[in-house]
PDB file of C-alpha atoms in Angstrom:
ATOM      1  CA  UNK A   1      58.390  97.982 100.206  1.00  0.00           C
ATOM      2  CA  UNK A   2      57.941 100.740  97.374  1.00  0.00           C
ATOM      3  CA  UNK A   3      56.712 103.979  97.974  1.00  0.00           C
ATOM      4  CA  UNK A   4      52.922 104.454  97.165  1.00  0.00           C
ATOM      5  CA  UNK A   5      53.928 106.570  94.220  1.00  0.00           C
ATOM      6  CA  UNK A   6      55.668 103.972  92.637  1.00  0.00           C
ATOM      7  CA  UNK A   7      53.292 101.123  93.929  1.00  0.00           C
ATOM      8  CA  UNK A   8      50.018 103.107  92.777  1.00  0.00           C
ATOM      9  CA  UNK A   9      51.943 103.947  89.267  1.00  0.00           C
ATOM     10  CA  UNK A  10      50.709 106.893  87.106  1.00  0.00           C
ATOM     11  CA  UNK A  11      47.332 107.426  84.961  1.00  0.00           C
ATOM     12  CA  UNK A  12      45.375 109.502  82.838  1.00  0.00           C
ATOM     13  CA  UNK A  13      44.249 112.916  84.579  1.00  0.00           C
ATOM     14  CA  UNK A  14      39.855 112.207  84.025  1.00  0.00           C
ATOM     15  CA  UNK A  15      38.838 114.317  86.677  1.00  0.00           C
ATOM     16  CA  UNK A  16      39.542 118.235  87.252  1.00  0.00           C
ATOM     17  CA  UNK A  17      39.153 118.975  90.544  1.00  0.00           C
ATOM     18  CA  UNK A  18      39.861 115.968  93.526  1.00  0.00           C
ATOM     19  CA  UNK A  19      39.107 117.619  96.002  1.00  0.00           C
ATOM     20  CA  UNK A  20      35.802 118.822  95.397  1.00  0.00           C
ATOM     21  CA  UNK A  21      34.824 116.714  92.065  1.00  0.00           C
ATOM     22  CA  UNK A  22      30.872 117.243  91.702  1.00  0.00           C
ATOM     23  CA  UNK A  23      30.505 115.298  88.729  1.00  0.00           C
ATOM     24  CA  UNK A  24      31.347 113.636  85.742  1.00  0.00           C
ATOM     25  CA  UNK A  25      31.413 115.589  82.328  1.00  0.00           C
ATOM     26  CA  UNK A  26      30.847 112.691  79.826  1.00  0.00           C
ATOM     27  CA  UNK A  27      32.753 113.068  76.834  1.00  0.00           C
ATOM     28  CA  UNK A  28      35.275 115.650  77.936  1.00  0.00           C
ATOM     29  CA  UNK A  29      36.967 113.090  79.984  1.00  0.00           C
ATOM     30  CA  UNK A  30      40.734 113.616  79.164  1.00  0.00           C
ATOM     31  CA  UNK A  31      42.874 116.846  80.667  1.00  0.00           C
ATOM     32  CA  UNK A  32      45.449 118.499  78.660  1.00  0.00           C
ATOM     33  CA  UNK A  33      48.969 120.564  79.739  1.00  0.00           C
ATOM     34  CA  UNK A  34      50.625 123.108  77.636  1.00  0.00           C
ATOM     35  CA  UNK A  35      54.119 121.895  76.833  1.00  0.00           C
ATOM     36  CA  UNK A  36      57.304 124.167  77.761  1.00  0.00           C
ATOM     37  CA  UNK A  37      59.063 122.416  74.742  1.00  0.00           C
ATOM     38  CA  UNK A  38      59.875 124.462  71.558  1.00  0.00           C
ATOM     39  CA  UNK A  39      57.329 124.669  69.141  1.00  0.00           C
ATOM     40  CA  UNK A  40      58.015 122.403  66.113  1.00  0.00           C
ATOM     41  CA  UNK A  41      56.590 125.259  63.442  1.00  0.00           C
ATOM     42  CA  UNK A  42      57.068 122.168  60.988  1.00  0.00           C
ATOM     43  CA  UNK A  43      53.930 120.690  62.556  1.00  0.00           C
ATOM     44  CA  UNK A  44      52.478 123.529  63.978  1.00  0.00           C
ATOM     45  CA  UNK A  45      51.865 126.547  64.967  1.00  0.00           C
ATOM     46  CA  UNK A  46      50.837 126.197  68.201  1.00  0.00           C
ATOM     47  CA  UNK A  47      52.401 125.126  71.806  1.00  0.00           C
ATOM     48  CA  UNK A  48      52.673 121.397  71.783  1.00  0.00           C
ATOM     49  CA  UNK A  49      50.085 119.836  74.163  1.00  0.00           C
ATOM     50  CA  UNK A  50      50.345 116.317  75.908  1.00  0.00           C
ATOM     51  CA  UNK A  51      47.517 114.676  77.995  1.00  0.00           C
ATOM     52  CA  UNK A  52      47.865 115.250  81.846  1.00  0.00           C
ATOM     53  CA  UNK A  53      48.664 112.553  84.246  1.00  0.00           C
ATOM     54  CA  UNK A  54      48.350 111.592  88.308  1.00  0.00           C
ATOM     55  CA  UNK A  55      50.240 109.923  90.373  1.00  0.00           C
ATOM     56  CA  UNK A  56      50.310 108.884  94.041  1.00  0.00           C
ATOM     57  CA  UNK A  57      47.479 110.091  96.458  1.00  0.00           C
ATOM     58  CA  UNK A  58      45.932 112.054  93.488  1.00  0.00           C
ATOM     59  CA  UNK A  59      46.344 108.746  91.674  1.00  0.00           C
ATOM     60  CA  UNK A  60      43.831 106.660  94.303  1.00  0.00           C
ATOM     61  CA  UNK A  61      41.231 110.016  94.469  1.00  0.00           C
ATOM     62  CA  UNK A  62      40.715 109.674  90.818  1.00  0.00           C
ATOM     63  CA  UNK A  63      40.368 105.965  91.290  1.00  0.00           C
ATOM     64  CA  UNK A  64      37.484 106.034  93.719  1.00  0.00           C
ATOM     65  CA  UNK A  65      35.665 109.542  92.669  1.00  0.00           C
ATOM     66  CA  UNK A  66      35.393 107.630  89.232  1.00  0.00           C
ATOM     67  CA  UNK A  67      34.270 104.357  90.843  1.00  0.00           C
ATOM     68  CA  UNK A  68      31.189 106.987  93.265  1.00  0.00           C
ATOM     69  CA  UNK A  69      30.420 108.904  89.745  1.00  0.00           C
ATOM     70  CA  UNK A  70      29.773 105.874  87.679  1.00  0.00           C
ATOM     71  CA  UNK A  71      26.349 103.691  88.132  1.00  0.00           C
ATOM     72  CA  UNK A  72      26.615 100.303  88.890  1.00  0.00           C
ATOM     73  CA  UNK A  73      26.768  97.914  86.927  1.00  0.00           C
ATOM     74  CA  UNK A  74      27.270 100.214  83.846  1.00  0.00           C
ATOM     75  CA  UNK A  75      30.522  98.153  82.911  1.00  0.00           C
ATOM     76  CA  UNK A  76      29.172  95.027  82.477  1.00  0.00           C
ATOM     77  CA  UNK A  77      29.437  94.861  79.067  1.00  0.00           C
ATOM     78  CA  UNK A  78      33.301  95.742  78.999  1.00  0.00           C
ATOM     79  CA  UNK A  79      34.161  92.579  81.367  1.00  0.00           C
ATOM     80  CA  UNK A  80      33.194  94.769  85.099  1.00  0.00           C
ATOM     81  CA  UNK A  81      29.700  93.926  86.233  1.00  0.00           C
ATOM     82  CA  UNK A  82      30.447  95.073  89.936  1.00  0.00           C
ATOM     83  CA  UNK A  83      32.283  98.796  89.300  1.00  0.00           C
ATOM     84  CA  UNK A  84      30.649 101.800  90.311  1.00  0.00           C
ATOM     85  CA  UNK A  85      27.986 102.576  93.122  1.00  0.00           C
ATOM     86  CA  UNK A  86      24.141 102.483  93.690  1.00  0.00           C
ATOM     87  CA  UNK A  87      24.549 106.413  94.312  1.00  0.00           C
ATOM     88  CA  UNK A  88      23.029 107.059  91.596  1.00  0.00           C
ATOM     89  CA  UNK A  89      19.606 105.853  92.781  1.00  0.00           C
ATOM     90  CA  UNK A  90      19.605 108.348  94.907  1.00  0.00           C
ATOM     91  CA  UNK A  91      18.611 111.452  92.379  1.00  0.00           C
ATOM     92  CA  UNK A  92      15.145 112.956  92.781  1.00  0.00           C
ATOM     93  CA  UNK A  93      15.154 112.119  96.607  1.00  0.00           C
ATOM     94  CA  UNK A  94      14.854 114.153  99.123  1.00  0.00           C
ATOM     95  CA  UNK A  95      17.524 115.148 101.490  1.00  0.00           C
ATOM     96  CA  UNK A  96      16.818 112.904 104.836  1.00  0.00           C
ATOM     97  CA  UNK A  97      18.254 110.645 107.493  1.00  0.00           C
ATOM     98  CA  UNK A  98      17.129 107.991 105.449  1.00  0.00           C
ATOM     99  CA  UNK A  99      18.799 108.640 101.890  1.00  0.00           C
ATOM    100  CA  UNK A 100      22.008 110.207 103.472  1.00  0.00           C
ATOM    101  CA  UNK A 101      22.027 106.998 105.797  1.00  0.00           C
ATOM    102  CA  UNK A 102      21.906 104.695 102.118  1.00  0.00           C
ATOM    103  CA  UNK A 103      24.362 107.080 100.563  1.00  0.00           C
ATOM    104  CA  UNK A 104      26.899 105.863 103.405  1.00  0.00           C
ATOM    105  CA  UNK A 105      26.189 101.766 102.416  1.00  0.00           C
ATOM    106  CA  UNK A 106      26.186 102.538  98.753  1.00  0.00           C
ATOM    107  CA  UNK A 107      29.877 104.466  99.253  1.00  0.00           C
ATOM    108  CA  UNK A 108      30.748 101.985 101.670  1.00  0.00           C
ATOM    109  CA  UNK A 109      30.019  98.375  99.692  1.00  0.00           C
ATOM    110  CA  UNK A 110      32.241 100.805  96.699  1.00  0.00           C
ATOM    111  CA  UNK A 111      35.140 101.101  99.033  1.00  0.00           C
ATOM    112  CA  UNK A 112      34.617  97.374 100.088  1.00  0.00           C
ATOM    113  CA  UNK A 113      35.169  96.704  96.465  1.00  0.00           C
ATOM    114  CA  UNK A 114      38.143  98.754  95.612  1.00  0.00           C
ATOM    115  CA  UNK A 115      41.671  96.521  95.830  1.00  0.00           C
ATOM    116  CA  UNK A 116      43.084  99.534  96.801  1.00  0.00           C
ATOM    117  CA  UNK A 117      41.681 100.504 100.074  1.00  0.00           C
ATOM    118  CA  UNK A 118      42.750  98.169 102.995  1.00  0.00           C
ATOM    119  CA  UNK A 119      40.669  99.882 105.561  1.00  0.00           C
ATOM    120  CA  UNK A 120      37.639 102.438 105.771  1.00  0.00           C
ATOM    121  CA  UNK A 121      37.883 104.889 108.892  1.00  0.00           C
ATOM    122  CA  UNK A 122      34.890 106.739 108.572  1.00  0.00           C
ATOM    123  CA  UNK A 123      32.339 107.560 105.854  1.00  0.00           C
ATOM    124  CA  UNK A 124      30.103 110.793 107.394  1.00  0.00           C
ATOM    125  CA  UNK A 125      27.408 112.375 105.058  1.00  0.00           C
ATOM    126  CA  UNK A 126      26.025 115.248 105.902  1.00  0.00           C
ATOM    127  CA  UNK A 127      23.474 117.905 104.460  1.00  0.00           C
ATOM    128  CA  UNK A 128      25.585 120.876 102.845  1.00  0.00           C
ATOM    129  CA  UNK A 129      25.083 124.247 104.866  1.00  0.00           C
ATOM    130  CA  UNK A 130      24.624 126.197 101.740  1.00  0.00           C
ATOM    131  CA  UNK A 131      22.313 123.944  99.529  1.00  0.00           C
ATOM    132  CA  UNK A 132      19.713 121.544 100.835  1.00  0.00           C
ATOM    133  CA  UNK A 133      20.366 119.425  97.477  1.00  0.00           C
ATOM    134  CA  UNK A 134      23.641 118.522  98.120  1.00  0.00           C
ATOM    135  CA  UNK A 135      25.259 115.926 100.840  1.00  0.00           C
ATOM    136  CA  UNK A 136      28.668 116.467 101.273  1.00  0.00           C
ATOM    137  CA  UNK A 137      30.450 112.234 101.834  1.00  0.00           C
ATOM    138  CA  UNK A 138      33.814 112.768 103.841  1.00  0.00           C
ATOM    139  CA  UNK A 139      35.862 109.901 103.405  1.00  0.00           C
ATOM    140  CA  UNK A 140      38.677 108.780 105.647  1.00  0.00           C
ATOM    141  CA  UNK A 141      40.626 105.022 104.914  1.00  0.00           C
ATOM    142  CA  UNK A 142      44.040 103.781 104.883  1.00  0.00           C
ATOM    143  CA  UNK A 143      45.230 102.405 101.476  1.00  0.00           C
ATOM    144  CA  UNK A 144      47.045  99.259 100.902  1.00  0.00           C
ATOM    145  CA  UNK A 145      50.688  98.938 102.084  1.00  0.00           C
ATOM    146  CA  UNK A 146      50.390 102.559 103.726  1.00  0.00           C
ATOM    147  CA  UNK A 147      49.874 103.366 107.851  1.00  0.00           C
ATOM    148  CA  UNK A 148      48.917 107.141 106.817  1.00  0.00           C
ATOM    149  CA  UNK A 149      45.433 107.816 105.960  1.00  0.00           C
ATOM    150  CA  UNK A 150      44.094 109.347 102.863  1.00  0.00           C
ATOM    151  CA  UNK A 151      40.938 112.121 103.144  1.00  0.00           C
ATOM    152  CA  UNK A 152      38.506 112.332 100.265  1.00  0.00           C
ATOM    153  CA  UNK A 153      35.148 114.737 100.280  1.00  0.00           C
ATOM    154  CA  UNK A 154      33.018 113.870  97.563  1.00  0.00           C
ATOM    155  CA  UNK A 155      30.296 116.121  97.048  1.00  0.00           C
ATOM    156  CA  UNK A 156      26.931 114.783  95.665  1.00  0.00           C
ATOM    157  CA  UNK A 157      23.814 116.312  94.297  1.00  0.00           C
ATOM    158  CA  UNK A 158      20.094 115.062  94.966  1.00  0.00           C
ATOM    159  CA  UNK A 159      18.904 117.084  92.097  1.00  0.00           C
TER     160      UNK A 159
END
C-alpha cells in the first residue's frame, strides 16, 4: 500500500496558514518560494521564484479548509454542484447553541462528501475565549488507507 504522501500526491500551496486558516483571500490564491538557484541575470535581475506546493497531511488540510471556505454550490457552473459547505449561511448570526450546533452538520455533510476522509471522529465547535464572533471547529477523522488520525481546527467568523 503507498504511503499517504505518495497516495495523496502533491498540489498547489492556496492557503497560508493550515493550521489556523481564517479565510479565503480571493484573488491572491497562489503562494510563492524564493529559489536558491543562481540568478539567470539574462532574464533577470531578481531571485528566481517558483509557485509553492503541499504534500501529504498538509496536502488533505488544504483540501478540506478549501472545501469549509467555499459556499455551496458555487461550482456548479465548472461541472461541481455539491463542493463546498452551507457555512456560509451562517454570517450575521449570532453566536448560540443553535448556529454552532448547524455549523457541526454543515462541516459534517462536507466531510461526508470528501473521497478522502474514510471516517469522522469528532467535529466540536465551540465559542472562542477571546472573541464572541468567532467559533473555533476542531476536527478529528481518519483518512483513507491510513489507521492514524489527522487534526484540523478551522476557525470561523460570525461577523
Amino acid at each position: 500500500m503507498p504511503e499517504s504522501n505518495e497516495r495523496w500526491g502533491q498540489d498547489l500551496r492556496l492557503l497560508s496558514n493550515l493550521d489556523r486558516q481564517i479565510g479565503r483571500d480571493r484573488g491572491a490564491d497562489l503562494s510563492t518560494l524564493s529559489s536558491t538557484a543562481p540568478v539567470n541575470v539574462a532574464i533577470s535581475a531578481d531571485r528566481p521564484v517558483d509557485l509553492a506546493t503541499l504534500t501529504a497531511d498538509d496536502n488533505l488540510k488544504q483540501a478540506l479548509l478549501l472545501r469549509f471556505l467555499t459556499p455551496f454550490g458555487e461550482l456548479a457552473s465548472l461541472g461541481h454542484p455539491t463542493y463546498g459547505s452551507r457555512l456560509y449561511t451562517l454570517i450575521g448570526e449570532l453566536n448560540n447553541d443553535v448556529n454552532r450546533n448547524r455549523a457541526k452538520v454543515y462541516v459534517l455533510q462536507a466531510l461526508a462528501a470528501e473521497p478522502r476522509v474514510q471516517e469522522v471522529q469528532s467535529v466540536r465547535v465551540t465559542t472562542n475565549a477571546s472573541d464572541r464572533t468567532r467559533i473555533d471547529i476542531d476536527i478529528s477523522l481518519i483518512p483513507i488507507h491510513s489507521d492514524t488520525p489527522l487534526n484540523l481546527v478551522f476557525p470561523f467568523f460570525l461577523e
